[in-house]
CSV table of C-alpha atoms in Angstrom, one decimal:
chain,number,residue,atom,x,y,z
A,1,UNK,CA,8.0,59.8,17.3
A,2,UNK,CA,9.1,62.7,19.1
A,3,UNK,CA,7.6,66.1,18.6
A,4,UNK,CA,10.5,67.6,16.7
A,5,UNK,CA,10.3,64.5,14.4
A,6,UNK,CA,6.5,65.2,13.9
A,7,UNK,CA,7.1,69.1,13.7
A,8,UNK,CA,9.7,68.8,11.5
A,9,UNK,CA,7.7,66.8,8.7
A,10,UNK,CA,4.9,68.2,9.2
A,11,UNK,CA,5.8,72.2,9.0
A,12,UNK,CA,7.8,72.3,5.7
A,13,UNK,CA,8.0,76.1,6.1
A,14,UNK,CA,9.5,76.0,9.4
A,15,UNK,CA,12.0,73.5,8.3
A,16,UNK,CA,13.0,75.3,5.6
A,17,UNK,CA,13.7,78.2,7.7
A,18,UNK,CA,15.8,76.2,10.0
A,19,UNK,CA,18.1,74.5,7.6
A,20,UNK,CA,18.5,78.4,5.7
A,21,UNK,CA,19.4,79.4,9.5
A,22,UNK,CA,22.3,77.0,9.8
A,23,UNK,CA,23.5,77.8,6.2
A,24,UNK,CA,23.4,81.8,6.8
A,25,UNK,CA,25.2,81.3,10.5
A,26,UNK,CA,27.8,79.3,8.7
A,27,UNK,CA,28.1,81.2,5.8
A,28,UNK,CA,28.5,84.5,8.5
A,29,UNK,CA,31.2,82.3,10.6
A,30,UNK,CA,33.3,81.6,7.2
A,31,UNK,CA,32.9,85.0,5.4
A,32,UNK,CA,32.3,87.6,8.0
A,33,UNK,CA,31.3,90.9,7.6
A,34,UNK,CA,33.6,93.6,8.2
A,35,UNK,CA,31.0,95.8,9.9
A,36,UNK,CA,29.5,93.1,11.8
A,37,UNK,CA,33.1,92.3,13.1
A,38,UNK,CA,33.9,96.3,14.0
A,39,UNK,CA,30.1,96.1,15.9
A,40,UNK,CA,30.5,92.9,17.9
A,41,UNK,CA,34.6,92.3,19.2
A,42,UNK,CA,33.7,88.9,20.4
A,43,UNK,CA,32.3,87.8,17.0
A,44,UNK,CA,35.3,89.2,15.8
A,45,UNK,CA,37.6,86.9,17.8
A,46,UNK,CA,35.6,83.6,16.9
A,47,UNK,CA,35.9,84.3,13.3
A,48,UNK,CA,39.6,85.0,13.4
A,49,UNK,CA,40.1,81.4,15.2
A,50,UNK,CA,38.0,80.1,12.6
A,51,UNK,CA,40.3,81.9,9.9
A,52,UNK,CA,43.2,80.9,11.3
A,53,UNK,CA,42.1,77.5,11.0
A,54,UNK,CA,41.7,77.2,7.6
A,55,UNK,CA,45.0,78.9,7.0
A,56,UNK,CA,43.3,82.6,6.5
A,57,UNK,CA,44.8,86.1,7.9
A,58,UNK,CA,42.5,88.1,9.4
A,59,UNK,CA,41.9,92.1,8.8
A,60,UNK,CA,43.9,93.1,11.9
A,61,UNK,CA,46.5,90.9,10.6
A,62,UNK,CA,46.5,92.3,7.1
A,63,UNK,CA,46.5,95.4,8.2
A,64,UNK,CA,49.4,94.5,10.4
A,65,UNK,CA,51.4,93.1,7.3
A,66,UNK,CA,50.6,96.0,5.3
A,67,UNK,CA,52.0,98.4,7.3
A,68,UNK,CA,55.0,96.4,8.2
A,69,UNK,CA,55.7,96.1,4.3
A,70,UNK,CA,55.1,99.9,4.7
A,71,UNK,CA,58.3,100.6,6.7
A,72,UNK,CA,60.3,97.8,5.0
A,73,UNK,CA,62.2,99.3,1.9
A,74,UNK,CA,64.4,97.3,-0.6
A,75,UNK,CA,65.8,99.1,-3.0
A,76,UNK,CA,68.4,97.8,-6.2
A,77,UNK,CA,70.8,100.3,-7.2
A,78,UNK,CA,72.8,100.2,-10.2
A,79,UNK,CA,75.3,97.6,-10.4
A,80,UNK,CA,77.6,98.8,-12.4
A,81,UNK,CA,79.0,101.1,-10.2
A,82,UNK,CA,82.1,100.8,-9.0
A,83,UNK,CA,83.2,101.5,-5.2
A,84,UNK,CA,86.1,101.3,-3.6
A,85,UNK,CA,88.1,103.0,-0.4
A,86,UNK,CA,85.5,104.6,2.0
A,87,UNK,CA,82.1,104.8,1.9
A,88,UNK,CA,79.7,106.9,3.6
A,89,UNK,CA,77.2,103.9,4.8
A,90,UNK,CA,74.5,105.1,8.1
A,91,UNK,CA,75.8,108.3,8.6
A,92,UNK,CA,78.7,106.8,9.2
A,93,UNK,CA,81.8,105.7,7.0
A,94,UNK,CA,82.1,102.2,5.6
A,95,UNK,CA,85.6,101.2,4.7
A,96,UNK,CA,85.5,98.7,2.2
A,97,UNK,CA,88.6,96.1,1.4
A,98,UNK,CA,90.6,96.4,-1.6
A,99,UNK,CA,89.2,95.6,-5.2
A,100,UNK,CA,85.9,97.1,-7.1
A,101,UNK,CA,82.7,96.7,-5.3
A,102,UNK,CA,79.6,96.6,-6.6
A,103,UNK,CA,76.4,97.6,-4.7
A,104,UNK,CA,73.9,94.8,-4.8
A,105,UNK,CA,70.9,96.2,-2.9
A,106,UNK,CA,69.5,98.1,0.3
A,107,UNK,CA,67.4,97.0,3.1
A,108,UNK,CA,65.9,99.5,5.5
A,109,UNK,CA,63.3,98.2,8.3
A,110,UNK,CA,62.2,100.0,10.8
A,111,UNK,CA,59.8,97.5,12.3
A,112,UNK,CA,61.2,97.2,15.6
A,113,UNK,CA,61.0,100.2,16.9
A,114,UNK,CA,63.9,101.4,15.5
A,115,UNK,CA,65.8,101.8,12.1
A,116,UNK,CA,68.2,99.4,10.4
A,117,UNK,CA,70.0,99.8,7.6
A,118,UNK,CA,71.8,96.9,5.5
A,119,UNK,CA,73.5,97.2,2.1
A,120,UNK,CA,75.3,94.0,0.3
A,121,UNK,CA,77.9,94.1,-1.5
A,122,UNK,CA,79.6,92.3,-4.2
A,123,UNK,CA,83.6,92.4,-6.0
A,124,UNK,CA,84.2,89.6,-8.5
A,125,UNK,CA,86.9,88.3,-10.9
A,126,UNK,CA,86.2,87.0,-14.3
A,127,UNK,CA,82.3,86.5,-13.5
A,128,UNK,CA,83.5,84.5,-9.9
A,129,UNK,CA,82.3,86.3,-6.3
A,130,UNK,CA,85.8,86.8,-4.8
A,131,UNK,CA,84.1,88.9,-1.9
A,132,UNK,CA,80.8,89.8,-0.6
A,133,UNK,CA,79.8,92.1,1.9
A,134,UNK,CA,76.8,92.4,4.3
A,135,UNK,CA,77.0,95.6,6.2
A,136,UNK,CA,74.2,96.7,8.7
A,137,UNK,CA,74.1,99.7,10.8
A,138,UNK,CA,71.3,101.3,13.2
A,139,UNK,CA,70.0,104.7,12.3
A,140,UNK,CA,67.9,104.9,15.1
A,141,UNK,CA,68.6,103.4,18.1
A,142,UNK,CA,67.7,99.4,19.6
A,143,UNK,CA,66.0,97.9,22.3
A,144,UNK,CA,69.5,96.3,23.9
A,145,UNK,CA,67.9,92.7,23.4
A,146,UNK,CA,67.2,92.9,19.5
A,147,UNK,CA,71.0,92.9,19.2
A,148,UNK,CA,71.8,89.5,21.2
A,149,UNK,CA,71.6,87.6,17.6
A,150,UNK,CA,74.7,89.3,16.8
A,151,UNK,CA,76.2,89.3,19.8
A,152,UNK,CA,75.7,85.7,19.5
A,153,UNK,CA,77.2,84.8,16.0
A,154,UNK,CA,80.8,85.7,17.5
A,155,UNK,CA,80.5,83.4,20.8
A,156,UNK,CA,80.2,79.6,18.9
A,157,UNK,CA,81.9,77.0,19.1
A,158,UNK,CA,81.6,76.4,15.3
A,159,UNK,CA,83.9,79.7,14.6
A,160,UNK,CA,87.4,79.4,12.9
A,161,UNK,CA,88.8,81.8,15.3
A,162,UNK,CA,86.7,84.8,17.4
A,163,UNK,CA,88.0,87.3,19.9
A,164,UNK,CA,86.6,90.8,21.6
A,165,UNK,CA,87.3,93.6,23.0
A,166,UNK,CA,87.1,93.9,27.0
A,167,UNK,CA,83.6,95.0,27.5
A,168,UNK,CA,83.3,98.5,30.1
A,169,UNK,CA,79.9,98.2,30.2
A,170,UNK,CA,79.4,101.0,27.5
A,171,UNK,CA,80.3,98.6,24.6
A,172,UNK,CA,80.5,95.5,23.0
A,173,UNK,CA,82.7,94.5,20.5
A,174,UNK,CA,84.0,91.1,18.9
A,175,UNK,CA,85.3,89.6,15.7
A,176,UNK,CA,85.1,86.2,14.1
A,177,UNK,CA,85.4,83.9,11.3
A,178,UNK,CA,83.9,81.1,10.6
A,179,UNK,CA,82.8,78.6,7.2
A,180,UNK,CA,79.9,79.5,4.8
A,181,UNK,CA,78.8,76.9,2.1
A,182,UNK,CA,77.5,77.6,-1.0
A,183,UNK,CA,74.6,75.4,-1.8
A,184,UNK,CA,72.2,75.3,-4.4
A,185,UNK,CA,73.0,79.7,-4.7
A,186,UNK,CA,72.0,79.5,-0.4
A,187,UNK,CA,74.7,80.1,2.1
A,188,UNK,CA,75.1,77.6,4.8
A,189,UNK,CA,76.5,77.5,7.9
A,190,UNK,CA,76.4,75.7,11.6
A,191,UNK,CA,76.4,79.0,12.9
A,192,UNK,CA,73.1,79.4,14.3
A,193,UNK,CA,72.9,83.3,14.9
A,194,UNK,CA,75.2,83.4,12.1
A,195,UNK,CA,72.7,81.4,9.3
A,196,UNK,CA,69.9,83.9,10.9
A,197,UNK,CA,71.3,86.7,8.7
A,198,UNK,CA,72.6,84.6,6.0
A,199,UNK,CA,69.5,83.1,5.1
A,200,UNK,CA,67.4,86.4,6.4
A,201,UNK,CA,64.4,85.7,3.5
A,202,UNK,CA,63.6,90.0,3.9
A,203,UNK,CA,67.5,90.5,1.5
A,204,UNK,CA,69.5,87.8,0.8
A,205,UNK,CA,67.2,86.1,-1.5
A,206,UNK,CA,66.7,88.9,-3.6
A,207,UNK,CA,70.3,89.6,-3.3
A,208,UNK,CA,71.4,86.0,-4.4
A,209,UNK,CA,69.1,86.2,-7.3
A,210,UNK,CA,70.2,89.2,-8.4
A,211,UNK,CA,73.6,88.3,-8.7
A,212,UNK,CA,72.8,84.9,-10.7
A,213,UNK,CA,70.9,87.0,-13.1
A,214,UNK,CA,73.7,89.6,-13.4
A,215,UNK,CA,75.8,86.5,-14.2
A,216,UNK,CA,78.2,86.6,-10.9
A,217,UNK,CA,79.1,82.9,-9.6
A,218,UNK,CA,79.4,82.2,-5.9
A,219,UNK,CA,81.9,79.9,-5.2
A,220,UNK,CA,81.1,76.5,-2.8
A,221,UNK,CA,83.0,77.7,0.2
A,222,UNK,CA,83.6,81.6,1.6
A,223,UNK,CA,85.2,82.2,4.9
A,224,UNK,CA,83.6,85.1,6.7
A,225,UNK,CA,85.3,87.6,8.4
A,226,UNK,CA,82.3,89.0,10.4
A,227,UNK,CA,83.0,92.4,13.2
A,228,UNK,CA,80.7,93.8,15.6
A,229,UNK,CA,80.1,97.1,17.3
A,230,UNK,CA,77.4,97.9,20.0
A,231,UNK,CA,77.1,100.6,22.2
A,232,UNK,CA,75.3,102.2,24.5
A,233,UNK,CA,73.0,105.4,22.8
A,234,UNK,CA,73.7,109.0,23.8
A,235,UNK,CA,70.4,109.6,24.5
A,236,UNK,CA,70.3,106.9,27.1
A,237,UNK,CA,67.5,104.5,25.4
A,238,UNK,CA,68.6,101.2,23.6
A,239,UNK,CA,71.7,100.7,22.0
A,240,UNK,CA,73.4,101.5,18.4
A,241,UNK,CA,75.0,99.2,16.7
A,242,UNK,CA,77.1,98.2,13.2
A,243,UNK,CA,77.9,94.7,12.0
A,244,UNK,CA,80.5,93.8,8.9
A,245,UNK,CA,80.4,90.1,7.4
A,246,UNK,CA,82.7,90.2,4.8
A,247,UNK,CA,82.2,86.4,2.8
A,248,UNK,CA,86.3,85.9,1.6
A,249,UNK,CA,86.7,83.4,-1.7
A,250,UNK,CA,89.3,80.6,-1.0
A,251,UNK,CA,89.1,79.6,-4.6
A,252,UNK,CA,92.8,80.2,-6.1
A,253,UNK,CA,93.2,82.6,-9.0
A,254,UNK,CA,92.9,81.0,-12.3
A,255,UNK,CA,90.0,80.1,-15.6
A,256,UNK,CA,88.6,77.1,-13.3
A,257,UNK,CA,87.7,77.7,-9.7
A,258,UNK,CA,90.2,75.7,-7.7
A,259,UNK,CA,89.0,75.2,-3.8
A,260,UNK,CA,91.7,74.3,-1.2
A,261,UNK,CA,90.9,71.2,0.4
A,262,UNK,CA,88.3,68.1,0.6
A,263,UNK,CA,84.4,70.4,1.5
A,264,UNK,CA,85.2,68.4,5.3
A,265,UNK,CA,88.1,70.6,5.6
A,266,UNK,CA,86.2,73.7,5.6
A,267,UNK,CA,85.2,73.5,9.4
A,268,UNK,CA,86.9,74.0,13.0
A,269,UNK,CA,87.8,70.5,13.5
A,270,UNK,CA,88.9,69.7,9.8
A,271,UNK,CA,90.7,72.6,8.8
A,272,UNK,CA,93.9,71.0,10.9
A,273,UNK,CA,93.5,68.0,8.4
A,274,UNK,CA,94.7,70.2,5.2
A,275,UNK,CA,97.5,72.7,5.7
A,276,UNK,CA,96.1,75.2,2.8
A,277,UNK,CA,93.1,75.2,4.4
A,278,UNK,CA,94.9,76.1,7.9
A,279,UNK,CA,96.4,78.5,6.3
A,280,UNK,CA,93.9,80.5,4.5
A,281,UNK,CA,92.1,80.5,7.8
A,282,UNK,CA,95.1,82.3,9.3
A,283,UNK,CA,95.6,84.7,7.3
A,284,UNK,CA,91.9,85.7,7.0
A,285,UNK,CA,91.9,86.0,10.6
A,286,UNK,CA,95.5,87.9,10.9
A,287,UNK,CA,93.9,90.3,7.9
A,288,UNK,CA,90.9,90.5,9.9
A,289,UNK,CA,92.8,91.7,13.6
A,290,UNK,CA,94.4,93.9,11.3
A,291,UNK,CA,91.0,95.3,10.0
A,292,UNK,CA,88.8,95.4,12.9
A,293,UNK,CA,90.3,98.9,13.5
A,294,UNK,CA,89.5,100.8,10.1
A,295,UNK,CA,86.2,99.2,10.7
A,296,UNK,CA,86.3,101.2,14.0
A,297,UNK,CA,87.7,104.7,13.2
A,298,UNK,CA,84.9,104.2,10.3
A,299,UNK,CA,81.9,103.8,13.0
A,300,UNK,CA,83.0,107.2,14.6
A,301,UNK,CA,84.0,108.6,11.4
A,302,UNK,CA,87.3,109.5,11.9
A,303,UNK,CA,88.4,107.7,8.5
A,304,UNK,CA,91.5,109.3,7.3
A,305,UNK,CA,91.3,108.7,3.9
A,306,UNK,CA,94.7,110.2,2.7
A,307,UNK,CA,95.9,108.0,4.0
A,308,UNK,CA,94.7,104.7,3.1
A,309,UNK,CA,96.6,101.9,3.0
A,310,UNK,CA,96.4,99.5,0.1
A,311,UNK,CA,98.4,96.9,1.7
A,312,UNK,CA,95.9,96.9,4.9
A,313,UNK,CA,93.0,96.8,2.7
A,314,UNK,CA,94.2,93.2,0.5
A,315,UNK,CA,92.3,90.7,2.3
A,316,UNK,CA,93.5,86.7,1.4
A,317,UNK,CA,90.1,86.9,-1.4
A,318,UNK,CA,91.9,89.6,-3.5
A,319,UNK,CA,94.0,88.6,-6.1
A,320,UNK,CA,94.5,92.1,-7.7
């Protein structure tokens, strides 16, 4: 028998203190104490393993969330306003296609080191989306690479059509379309950068659901007409930037929603397989070349809107 067998039953008070040793030290590991953390950093770090482990944020990290909730701002204005024409939108001018638009909600975030704004959108005909708008803009200016998401949604090859503007090394600019499903009230799309900011869980959840319980139906395809603008910032730190996804309905005006085409047609390669299809596609994209410079004169404001053209503003999703 070894002498910590024979100490062990022999000196019940000792033993007890041991075993109440192990249960405080554990107890201390599981549920530390904030004052014990702030006194001893590298306590601090083992606890914060150990939290993390069992699926537990730490204070830092708390702390970290609540501030970050502190400088992110949704706000739901009323819906049944009615917009139409231009819109100031970022300190800038928003022009929005033609129809009654309804704002859905506001995102600011100024997390990363910088200030984004994004507003939604919505115009609808007997209860069915027949547009829906995503519009984002920089308020304060961008570390160059926090745009490359955007920059990216315009160069895949799972786009309907895309083009640019030749880059000077000042700005950026490029316009797409490309095929958003509707499923189970969730856009989808193979668009990688492209489903980044249509499934984005910080607005277009709360967006979505407000629109199902306002009683506005998405319908299962939209084509999105989607322009960005980055430049350079004036002051000579990080870029400025505005992005446009304007969601375009297919469905043909009528009491039932009628959808062009087999769901397969509604991509690159099978859009060539139903002519209506085709043709939807080309005309959203001719409509969108054709509105890629209001979207412009609106990022410098220089809007003229005397003389606004109701023609220019029909896109294919407007059956006014």
């Amino acid at each position: 028998m070894s002498a910590f067998t024979r100490l062990w039953r022999r000196a019940p008070l000792w033993r007890t203190t041991l075993i109440l040793t192990g249960v405080c030290s554990t107890f201390a590991l599981l549920f530390p104490a904030p004052w014990l953390e702030r006194s001893l950093p590298l306590y601090q770090r083992g606890t914060d393993k150990i939290g993390h482990m069992l699926g537990r944020e730490s204070a830092a990290q708390k702390a970290a969330d609540a501030d970050n909730q502190g400088r992110r701002m949704v706000s739901q204005p009323p819906m049944d306003a009615q917009l139409e024409g231009v819109i100031p939108f970022a300190g800038r001018q928003l022009p929005l296609p033609a129809g009654h638009w309804h704002p859905v909600l506001n995102y600011q975030d100024d997390v990363a080191h910088g200030e984004l704004l994004t507003s939604l959108y919505v115009r609808s005909e007997r209860g069915m989306v027949t547009g829906f708008i995503i519009a984002q803009a920089t308020t304060q200016s961008l570390p160059s690479s926090d745009t490359q998401m955007w920059q990216d949604m315009c160069h895949n090859t799972f786009n309907f059509t895309a083009g640019d503007l030749p880059q000077d090394g000042n700005r950026t600019e490029c316009w797409m379309t490309a095929p958003i499903r509707v499923v189970n009230n969730q856009f989808i799309t193979s668009n990688q950068a492209l489903q980044g900011l249509v499934s984005s869980p910080l607005f277009i959840p709360p967006a979505l659901q407000r629109l199902s319980m306002m009683g506005f139906a998405l319908p299962p395809v939209l084509v999105d007409a989607g322009w960005v603008h980055i430049e350079k910032s004036k002051s000579g730190n990080g870029v400025d930037f505005a992005s446009v996804h304007i969601f375009v309905s297919p469905a043909q005006a009528g009491e039932h929603v009628t959808i062009p085409g087999a769901p397969e047609d509604w991509s690159k390669p099978g859009m060539n397989n139903s002519p209506d299809v085709a043709d939807f596609v080309q005309r959203t994209s001719s409509w969108l070349q054709h509105w890629t410079p209001e979207l412009r004169k609106g990022y410098t404001g220089t809007l003229d809107t005397t003389a606004w053209s109701a023609i220019l503003a029909a896109d294919p999703g407007f059956h006014g």
